[in-house]
PDB file of C-alpha atoms in Angstrom:
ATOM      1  CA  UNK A   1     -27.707  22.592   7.741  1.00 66.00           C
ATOM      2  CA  UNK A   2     -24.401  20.528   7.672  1.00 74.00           C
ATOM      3  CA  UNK A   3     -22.169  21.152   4.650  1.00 73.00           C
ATOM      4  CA  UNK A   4     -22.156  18.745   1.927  1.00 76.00           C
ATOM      5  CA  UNK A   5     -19.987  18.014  -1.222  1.00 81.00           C
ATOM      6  CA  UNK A   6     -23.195  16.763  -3.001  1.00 84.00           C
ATOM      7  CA  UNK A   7     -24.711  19.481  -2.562  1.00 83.00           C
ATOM      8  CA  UNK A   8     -22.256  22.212  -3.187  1.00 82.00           C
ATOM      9  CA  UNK A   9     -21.938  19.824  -6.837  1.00 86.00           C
ATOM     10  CA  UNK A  10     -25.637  19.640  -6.864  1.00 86.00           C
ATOM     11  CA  UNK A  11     -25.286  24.162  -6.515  1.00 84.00           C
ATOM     12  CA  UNK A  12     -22.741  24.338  -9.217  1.00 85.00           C
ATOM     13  CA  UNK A  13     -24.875  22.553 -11.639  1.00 88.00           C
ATOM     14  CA  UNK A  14     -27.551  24.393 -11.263  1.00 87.00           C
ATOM     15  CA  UNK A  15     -25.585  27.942 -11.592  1.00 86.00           C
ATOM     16  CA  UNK A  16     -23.928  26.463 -14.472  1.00 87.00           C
ATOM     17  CA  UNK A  17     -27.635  25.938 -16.179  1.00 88.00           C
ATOM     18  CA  UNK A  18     -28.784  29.209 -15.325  1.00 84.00           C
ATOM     19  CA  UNK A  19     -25.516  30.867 -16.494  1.00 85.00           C
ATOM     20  CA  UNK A  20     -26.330  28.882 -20.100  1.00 85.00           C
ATOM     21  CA  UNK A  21     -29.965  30.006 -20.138  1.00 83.00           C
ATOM     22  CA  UNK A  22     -28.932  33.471 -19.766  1.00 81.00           C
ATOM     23  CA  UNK A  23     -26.605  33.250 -22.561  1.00 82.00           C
ATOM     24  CA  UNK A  24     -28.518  31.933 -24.882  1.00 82.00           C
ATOM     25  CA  UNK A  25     -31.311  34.383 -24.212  1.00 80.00           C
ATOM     26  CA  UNK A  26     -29.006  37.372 -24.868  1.00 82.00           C
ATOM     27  CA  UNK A  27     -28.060  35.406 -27.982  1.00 80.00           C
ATOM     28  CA  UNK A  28     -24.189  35.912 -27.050  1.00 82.00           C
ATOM     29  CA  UNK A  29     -21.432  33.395 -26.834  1.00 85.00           C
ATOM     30  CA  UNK A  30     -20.168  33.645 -23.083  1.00 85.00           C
ATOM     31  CA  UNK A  31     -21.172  35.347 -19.775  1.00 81.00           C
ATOM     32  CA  UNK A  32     -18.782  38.449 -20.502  1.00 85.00           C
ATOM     33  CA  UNK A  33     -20.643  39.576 -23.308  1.00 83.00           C
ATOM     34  CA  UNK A  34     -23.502  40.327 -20.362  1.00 80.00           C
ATOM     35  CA  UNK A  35     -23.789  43.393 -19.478  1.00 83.00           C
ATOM     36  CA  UNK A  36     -26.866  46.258 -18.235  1.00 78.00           C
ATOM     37  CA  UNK A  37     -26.953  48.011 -21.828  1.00 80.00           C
ATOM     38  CA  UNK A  38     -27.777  44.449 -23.602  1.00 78.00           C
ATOM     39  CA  UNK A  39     -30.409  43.612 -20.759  1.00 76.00           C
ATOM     40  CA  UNK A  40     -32.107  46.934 -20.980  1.00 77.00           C
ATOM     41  CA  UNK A  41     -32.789  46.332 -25.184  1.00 77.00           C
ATOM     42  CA  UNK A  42     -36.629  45.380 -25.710  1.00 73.00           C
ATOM     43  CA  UNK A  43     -35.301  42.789 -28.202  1.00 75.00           C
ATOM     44  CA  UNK A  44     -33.571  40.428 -25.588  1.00 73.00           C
ATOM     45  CA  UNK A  45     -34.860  40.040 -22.427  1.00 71.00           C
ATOM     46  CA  UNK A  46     -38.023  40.869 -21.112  1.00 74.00           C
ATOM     47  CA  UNK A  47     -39.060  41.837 -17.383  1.00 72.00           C
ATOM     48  CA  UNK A  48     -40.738  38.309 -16.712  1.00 77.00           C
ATOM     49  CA  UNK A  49     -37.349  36.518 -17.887  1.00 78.00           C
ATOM     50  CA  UNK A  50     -34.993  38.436 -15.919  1.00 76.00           C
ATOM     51  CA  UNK A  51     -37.048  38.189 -12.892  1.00 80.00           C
ATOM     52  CA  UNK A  52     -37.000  34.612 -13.137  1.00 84.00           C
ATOM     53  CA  UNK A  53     -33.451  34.259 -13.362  1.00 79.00           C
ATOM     54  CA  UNK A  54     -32.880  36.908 -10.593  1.00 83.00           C
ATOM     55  CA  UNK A  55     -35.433  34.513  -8.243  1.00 84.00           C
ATOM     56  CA  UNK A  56     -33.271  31.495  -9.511  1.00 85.00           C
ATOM     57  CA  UNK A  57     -30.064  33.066  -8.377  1.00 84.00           C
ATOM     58  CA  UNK A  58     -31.247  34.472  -5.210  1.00 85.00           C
ATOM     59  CA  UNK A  59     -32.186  31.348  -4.251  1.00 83.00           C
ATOM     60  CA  UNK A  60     -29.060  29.542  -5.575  1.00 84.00           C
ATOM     61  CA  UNK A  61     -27.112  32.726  -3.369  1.00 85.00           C
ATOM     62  CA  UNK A  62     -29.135  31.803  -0.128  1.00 85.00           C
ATOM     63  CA  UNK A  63     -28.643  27.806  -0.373  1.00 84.00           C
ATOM     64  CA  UNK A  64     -25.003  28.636  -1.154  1.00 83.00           C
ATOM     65  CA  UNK A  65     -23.805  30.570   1.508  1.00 83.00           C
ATOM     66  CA  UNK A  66     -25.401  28.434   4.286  1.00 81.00           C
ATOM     67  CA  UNK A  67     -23.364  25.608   2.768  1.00 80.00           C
ATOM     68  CA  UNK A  68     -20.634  27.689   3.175  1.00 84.00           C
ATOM     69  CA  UNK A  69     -21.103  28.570   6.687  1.00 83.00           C
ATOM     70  CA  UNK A  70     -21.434  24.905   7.503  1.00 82.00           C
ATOM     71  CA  UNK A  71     -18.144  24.245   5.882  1.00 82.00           C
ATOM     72  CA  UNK A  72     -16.679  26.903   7.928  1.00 83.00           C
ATOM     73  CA  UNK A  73     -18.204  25.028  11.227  1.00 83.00           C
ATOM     74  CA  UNK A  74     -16.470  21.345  10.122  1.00 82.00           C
ATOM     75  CA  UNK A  75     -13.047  23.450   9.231  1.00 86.00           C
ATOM     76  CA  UNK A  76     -13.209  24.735  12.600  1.00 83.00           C
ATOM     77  CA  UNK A  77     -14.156  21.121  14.315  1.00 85.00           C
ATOM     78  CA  UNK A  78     -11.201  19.574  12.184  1.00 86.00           C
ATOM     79  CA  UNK A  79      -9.244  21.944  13.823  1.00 87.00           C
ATOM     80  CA  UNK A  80     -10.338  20.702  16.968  1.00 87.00           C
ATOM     81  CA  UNK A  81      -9.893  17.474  16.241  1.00 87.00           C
ATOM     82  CA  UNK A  82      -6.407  17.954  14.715  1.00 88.00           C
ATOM     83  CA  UNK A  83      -5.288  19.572  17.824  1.00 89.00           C
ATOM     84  CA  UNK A  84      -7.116  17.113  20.248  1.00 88.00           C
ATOM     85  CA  UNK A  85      -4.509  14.136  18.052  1.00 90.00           C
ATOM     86  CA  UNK A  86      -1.808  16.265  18.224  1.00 87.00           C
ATOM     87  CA  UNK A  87      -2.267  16.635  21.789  1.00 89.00           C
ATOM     88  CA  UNK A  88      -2.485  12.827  22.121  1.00 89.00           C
ATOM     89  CA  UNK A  89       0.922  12.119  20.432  1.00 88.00           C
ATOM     90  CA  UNK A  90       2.524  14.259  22.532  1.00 89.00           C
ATOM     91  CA  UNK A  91       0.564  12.583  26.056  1.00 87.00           C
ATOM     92  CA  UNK A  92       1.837   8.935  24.218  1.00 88.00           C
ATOM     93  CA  UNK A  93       5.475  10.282  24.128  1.00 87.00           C
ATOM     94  CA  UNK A  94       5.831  11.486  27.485  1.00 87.00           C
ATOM     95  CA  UNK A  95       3.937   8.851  28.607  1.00 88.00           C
ATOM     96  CA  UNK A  96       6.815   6.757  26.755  1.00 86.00           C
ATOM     97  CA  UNK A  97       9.500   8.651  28.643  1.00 86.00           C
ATOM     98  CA  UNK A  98       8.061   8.597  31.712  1.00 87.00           C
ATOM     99  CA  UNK A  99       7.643   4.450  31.028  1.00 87.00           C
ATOM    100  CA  UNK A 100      11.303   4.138  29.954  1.00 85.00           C
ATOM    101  CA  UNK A 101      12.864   6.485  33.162  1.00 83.00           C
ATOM    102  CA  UNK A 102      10.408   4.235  35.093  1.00 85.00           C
ATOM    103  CA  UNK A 103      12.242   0.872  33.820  1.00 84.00           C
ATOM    104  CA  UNK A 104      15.684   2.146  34.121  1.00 82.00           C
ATOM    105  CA  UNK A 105      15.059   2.565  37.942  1.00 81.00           C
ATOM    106  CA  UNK A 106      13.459  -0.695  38.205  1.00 81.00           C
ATOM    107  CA  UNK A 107      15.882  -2.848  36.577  1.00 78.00           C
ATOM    108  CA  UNK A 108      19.286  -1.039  38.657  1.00 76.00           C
ATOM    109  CA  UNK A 109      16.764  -1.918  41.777  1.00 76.00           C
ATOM    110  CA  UNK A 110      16.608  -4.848  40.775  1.00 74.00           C
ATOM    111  CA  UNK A 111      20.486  -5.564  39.249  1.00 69.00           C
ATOM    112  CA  UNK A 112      21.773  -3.836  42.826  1.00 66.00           C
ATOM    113  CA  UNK A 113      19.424  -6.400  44.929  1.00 68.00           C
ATOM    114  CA  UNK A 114      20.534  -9.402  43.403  1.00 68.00           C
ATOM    115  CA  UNK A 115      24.750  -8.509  43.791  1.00 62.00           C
ATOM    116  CA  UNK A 116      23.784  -7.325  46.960  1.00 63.00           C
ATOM    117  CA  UNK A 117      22.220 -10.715  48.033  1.00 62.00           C
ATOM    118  CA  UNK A 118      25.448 -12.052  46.700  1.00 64.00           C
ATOM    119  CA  UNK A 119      27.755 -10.254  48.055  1.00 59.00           C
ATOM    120  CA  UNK A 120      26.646 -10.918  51.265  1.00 61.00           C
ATOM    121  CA  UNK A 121      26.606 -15.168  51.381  1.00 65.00           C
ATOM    122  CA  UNK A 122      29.968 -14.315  49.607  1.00 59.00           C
ATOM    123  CA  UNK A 123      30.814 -12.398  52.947  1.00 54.00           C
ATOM    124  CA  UNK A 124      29.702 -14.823  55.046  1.00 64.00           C
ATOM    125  CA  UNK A 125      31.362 -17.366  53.477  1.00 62.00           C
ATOM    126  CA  UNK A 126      34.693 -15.785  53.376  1.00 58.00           C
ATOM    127  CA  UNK A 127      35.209 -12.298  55.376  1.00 54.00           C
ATOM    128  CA  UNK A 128      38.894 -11.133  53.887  1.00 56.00           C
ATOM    129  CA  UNK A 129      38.972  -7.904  52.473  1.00 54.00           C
ATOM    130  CA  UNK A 130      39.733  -9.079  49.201  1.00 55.00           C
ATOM    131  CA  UNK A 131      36.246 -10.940  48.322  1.00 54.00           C
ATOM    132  CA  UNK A 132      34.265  -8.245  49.861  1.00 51.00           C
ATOM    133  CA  UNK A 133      36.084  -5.566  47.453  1.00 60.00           C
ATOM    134  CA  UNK A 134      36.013  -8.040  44.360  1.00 62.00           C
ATOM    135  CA  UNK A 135      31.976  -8.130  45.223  1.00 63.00           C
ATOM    136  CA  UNK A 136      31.346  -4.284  45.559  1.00 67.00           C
ATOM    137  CA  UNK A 137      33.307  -4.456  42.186  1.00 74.00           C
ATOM    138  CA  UNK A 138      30.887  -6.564  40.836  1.00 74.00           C
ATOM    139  CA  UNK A 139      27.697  -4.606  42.183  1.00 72.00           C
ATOM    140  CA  UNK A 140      29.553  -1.544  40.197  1.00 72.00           C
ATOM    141  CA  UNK A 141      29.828  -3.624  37.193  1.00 76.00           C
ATOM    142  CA  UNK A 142      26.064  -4.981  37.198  1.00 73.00           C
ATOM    143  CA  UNK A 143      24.524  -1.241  38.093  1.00 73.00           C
ATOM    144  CA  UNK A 144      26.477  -0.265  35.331  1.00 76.00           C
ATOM    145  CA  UNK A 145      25.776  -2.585  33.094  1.00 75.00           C
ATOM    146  CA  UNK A 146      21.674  -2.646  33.518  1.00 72.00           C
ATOM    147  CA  UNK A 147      22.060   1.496  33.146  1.00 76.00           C
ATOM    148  CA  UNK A 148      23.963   1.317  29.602  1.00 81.00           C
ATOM    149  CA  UNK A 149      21.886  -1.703  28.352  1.00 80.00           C
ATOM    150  CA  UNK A 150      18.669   0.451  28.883  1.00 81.00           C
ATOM    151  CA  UNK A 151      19.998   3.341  27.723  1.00 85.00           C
ATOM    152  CA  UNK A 152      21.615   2.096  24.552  1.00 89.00           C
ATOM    153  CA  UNK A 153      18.121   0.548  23.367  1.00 91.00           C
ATOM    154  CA  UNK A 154      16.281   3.588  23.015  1.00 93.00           C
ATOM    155  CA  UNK A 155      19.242   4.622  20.522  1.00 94.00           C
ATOM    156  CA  UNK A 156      20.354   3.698  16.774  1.00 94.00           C
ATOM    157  CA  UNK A 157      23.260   4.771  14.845  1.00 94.00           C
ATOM    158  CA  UNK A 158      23.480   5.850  11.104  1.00 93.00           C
ATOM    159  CA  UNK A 159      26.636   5.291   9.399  1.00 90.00           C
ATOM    160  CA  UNK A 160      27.763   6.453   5.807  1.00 87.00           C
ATOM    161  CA  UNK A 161      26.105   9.663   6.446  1.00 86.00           C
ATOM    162  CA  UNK A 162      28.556  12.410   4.995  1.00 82.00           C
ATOM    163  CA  UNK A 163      29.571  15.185   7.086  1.00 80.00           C
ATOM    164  CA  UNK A 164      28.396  18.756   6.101  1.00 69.00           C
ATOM    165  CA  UNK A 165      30.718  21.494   8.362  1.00 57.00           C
ATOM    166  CA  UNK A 166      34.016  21.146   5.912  1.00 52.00           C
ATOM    167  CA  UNK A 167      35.666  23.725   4.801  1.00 53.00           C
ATOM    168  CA  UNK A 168      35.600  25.212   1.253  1.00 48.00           C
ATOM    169  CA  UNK A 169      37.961  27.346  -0.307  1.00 52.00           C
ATOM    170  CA  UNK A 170      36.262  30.723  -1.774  1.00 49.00           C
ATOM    171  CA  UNK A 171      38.922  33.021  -4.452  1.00 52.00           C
ATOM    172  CA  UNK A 172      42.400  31.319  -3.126  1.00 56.00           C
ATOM    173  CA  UNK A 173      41.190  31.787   0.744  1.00 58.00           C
ATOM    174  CA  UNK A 174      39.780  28.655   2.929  1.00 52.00           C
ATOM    175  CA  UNK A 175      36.398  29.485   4.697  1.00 48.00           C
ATOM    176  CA  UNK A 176      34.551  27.245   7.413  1.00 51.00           C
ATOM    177  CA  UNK A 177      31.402  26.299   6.305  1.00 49.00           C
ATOM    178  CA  UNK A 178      28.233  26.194   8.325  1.00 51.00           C
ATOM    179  CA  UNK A 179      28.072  23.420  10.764  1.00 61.00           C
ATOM    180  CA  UNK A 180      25.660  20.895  10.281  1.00 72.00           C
ATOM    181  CA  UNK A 181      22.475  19.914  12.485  1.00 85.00           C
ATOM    182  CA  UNK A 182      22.478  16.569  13.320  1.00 89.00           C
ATOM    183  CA  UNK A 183      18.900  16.435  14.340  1.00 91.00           C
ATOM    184  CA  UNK A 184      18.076  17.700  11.353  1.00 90.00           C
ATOM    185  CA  UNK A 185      19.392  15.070   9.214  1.00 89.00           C
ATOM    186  CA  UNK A 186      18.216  12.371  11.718  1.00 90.00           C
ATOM    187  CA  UNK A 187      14.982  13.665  10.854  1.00 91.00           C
ATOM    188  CA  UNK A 188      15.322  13.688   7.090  1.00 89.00           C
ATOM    189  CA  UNK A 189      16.462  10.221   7.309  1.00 88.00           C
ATOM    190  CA  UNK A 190      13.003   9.044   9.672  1.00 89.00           C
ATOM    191  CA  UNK A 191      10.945  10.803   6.626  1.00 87.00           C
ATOM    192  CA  UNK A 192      13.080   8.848   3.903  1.00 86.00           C
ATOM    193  CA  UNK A 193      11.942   5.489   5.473  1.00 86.00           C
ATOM    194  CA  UNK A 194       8.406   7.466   6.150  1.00 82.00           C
ATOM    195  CA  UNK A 195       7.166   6.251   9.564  1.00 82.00           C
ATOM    196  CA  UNK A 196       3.735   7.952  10.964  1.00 81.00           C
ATOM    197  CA  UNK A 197       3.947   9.255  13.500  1.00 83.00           C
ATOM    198  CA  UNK A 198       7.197  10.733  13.715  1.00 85.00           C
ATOM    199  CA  UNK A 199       9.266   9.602  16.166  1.00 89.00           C
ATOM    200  CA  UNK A 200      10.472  12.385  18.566  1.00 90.00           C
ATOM    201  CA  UNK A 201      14.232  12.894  18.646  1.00 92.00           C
ATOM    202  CA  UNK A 202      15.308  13.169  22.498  1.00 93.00           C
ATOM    203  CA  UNK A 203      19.318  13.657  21.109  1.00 92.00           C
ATOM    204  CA  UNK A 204      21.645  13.220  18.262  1.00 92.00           C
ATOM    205  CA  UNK A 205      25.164  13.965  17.562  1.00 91.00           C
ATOM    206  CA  UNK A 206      28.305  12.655  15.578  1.00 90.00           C
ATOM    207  CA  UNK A 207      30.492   9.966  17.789  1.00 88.00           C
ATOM    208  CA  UNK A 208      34.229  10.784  17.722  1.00 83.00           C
ATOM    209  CA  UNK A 209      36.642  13.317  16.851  1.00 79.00           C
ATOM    210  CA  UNK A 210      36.485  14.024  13.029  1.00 72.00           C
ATOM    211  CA  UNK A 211      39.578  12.272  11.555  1.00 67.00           C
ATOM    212  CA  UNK A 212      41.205  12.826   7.947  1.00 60.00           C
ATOM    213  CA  UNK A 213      42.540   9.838   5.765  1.00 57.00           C
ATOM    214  CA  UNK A 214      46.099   9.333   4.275  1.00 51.00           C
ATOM    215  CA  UNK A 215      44.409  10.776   0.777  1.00 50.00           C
ATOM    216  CA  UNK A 216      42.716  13.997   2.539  1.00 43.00           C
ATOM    217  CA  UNK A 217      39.383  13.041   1.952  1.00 50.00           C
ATOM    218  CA  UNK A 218      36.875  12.990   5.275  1.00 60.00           C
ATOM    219  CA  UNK A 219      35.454  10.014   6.838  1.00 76.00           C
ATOM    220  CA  UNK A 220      32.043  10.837   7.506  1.00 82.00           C
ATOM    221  CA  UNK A 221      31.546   9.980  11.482  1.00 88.00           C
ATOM    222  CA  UNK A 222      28.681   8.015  12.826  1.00 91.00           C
ATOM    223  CA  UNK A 223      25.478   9.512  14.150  1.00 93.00           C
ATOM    224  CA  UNK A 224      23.818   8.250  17.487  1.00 94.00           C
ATOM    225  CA  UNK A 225      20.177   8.791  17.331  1.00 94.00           C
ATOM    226  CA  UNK A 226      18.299   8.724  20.613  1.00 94.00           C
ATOM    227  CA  UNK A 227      14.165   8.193  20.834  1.00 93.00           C
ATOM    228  CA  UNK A 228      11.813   8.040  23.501  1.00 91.00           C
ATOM    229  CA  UNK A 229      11.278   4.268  23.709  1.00 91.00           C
ATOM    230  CA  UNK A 230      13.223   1.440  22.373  1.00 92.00           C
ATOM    231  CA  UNK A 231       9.831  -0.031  20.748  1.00 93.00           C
ATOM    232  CA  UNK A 232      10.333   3.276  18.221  1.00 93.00           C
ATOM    233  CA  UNK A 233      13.779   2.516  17.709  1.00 93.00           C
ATOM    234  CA  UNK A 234      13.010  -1.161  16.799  1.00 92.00           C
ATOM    235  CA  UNK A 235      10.540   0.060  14.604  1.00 92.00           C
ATOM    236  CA  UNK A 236      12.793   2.629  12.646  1.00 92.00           C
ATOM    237  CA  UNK A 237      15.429  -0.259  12.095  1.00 90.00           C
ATOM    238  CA  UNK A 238      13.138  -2.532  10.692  1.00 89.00           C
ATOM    239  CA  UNK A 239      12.301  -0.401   8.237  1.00 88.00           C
ATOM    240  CA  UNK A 240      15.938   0.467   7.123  1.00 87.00           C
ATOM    241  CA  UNK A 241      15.794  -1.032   4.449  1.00 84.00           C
ATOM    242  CA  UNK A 242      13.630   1.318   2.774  1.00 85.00           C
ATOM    243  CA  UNK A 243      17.020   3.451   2.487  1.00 84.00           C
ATOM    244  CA  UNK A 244      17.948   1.126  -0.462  1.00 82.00           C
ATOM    245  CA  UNK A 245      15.225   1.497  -2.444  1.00 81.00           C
ATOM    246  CA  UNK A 246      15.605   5.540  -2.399  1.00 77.00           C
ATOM    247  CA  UNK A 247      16.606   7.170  -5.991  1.00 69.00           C
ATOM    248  CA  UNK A 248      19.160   9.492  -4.140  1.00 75.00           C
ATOM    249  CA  UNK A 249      23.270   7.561  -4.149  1.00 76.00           C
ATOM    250  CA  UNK A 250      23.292   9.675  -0.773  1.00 78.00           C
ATOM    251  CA  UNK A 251      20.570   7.404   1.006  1.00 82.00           C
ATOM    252  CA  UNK A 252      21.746   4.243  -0.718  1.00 81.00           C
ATOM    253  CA  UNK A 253      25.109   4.318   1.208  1.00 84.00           C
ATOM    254  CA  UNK A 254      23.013   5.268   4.702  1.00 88.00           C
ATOM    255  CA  UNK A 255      23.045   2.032   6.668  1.00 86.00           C
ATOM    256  CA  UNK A 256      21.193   1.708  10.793  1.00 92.00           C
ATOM    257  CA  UNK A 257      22.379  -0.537  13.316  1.00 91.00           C
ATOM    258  CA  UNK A 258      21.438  -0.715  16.956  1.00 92.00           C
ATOM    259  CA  UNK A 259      23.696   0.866  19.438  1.00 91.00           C
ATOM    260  CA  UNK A 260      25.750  -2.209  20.182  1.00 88.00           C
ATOM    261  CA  UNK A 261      28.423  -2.228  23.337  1.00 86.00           C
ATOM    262  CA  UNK A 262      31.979  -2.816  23.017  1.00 86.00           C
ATOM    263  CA  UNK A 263      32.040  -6.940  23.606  1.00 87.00           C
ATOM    264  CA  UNK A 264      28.489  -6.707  21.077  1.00 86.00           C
ATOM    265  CA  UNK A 265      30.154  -4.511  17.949  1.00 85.00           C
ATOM    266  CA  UNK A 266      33.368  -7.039  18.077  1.00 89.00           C
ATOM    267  CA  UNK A 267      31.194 -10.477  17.784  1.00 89.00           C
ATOM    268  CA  UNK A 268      28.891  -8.780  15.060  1.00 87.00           C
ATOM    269  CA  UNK A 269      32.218  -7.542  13.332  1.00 88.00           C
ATOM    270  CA  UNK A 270      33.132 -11.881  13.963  1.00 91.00           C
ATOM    271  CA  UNK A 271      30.260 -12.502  12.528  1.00 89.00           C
ATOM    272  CA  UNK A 272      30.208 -10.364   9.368  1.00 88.00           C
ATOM    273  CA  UNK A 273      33.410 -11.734   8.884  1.00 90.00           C
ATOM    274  CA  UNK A 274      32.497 -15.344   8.640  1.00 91.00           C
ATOM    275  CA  UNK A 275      29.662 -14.127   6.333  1.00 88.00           C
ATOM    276  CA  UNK A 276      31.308 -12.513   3.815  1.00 89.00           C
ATOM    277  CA  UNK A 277      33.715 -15.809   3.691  1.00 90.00           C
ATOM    278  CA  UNK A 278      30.543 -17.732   3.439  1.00 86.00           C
ATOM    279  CA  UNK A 279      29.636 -15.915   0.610  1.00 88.00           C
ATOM    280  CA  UNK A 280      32.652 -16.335  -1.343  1.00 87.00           C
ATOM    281  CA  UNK A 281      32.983 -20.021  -0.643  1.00 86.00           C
ATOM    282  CA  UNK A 282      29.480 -20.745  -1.257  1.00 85.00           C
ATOM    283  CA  UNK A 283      28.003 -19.074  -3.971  1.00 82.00           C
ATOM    284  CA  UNK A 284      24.747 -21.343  -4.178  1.00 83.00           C
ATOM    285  CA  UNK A 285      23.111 -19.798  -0.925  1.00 84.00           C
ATOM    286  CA  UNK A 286      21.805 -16.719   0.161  1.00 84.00           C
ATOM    287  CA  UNK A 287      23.908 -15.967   3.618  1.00 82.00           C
ATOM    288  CA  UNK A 288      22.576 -13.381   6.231  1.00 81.00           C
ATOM    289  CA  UNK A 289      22.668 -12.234   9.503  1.00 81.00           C
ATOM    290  CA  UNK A 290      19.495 -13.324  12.039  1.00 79.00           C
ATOM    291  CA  UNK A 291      19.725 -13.029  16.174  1.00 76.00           C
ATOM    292  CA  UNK A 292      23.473 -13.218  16.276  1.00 78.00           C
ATOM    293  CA  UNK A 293      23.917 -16.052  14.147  1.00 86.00           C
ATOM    294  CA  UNK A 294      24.646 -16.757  10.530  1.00 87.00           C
ATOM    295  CA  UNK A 295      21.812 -17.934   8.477  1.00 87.00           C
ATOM    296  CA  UNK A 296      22.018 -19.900   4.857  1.00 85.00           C
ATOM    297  CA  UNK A 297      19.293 -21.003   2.396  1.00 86.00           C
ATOM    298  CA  UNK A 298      19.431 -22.489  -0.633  1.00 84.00           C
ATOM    299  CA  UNK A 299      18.856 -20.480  -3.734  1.00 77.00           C
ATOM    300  CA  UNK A 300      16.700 -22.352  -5.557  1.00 72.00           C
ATOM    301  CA  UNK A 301      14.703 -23.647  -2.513  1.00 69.00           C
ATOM    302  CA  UNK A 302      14.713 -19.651  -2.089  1.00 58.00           C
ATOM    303  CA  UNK A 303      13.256 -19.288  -5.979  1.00 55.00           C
ATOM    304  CA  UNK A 304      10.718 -22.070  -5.272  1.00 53.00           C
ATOM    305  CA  UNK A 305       9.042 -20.898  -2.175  1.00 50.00           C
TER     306      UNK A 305
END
């Protein structure tokens, strides 16, 4: 038979009468008060009774335990089946992987065949030494380029996220506390914005040297994340924002941002800039930051819609 809730309910019910019956023949108040000396007095039970109620239970015994043996067989096949999806999230992330080494090649093939094309109507246009090196210089700087571009997408960075290896001082004497594990709090902070399934951490660690303000007190470092695809990490920034909402100060002052390059972090630092002065000249629009450009909106239109 295949197990079934209705009828393990159905089983209860049915020991639950029988329990009663047996009860109220022994004309005692619960099931404790049971016992072989108060079955074997004339006055209580006799031998066609308790042979009914033994056939009842037998029978009740019987159904039960082959409902319990076919609960055992769908434990065991949800096992399966748990294993067989694990199994599958783990093909889908090397298969990820495998994707994203796959592009990386593609895209310097692809970067290095273009300059190289150029370099070489450059050549025949002029042959001095000088514009040949300035265009091996620029097949450098393009295979370079495509390589950190595709790299930094599969990677995020969380900033405001305070640093746990300080010391502490212990009866006059300064001890080094336990360093921290990075990975560790990456993945606390994927389960704070809860996204199934979680993403597999290929690397984190802190960016930087750890530095010490004029007033002594430590500036927590950034942390580079790095996934297996950057369709993950676009996923776990979009749902930032869930960070916000959390009841703990120490994931309200967690922020993500993508892993921008050097010319990228100093126009979004322009641009956040010209925000905030946006926002304190124009108080009457809601002012944000959309595909590297600053957007406004009019409160009220805001309200309306």
């Amino acid at each position: 038979m295949d197990f079934s809730m209705e009828t393990a309910q159905k089983m209860e019910k049915e020991l639950g009468t029988i329990v009663k019956q047996i009860v109220k023949s022994c004309k005692v108040q619960n099931l404790e008060e049971v016992n072989q000396a108060l079955l074997a007095k004339p006055n209580i039970c006799n031998k066609d009774t308790l042979a009914s109620y033994v056939d009842k239970l037998l029978k009740l015994s019987t159904c039960n335990l082959a409902n319990c043996q076919a609960a055992a067989v769908k434990i065991d096949q949800l096992k399966s089946e748990r294993i067989e999806i694990q199994q599958t999230v783990i093909d889908l992330q090397n298969r990820q992987l495998q994707q994203f080494q796959e592009t990386v090649e593609a895209s310097v093939k692809d970067s290095v065949k273009t300059e190289i094309t150029t370099w070489s109507e450059i050549v025949q246009k002029n042959v001095k030494s000088a514009s040949a090196t300035q265009s091996v210089k620029s097949v450098q700087k393009a295979v370079r380029s495509a390589v950190e571009d595709n790299v930094r997408s599969n990677n995020f960075i969380i900033y405001g996220c305070k640093e746990e290896d300080e010391t502490y001082e212990y009866e006059g004497e300064e001890y080094d506390a336990v360093p921290e594990n990075v990975t560790d709090t990456a993945k606390q902070l994927l389960n704070e914005i809860d996204i199934n399934p979680r993403p597999q951490i290929v690397a984190a660690s802190r960016l930087g040297t750890q530095k010490v303000d004029s007033a002594s007190a430590s500036k927590a470092r950034p942390i580079k994340v790095t996934l297996a695809s950057p369709e993950v990490v676009k996923l776990v920034l979009s749902k930032s924002s869930k960070l916000k909402e959390k009841s703990s100060a120490h994931w309200k002052c967690v922020y993500l941002a993508p892993d921008r390059s050097k010319e990228e972090r100093a126009a979004h630092s322009k641009l956040v800039t010209e925000l905030k002065q946006k926002i304190s000249e124009d108080s009457c629009k809601y002012h944000y930051i959309r595909d590297g450009r600053i957007i406004s909106v009019d409160k009220a239109l805001s309200t309306t819609a």
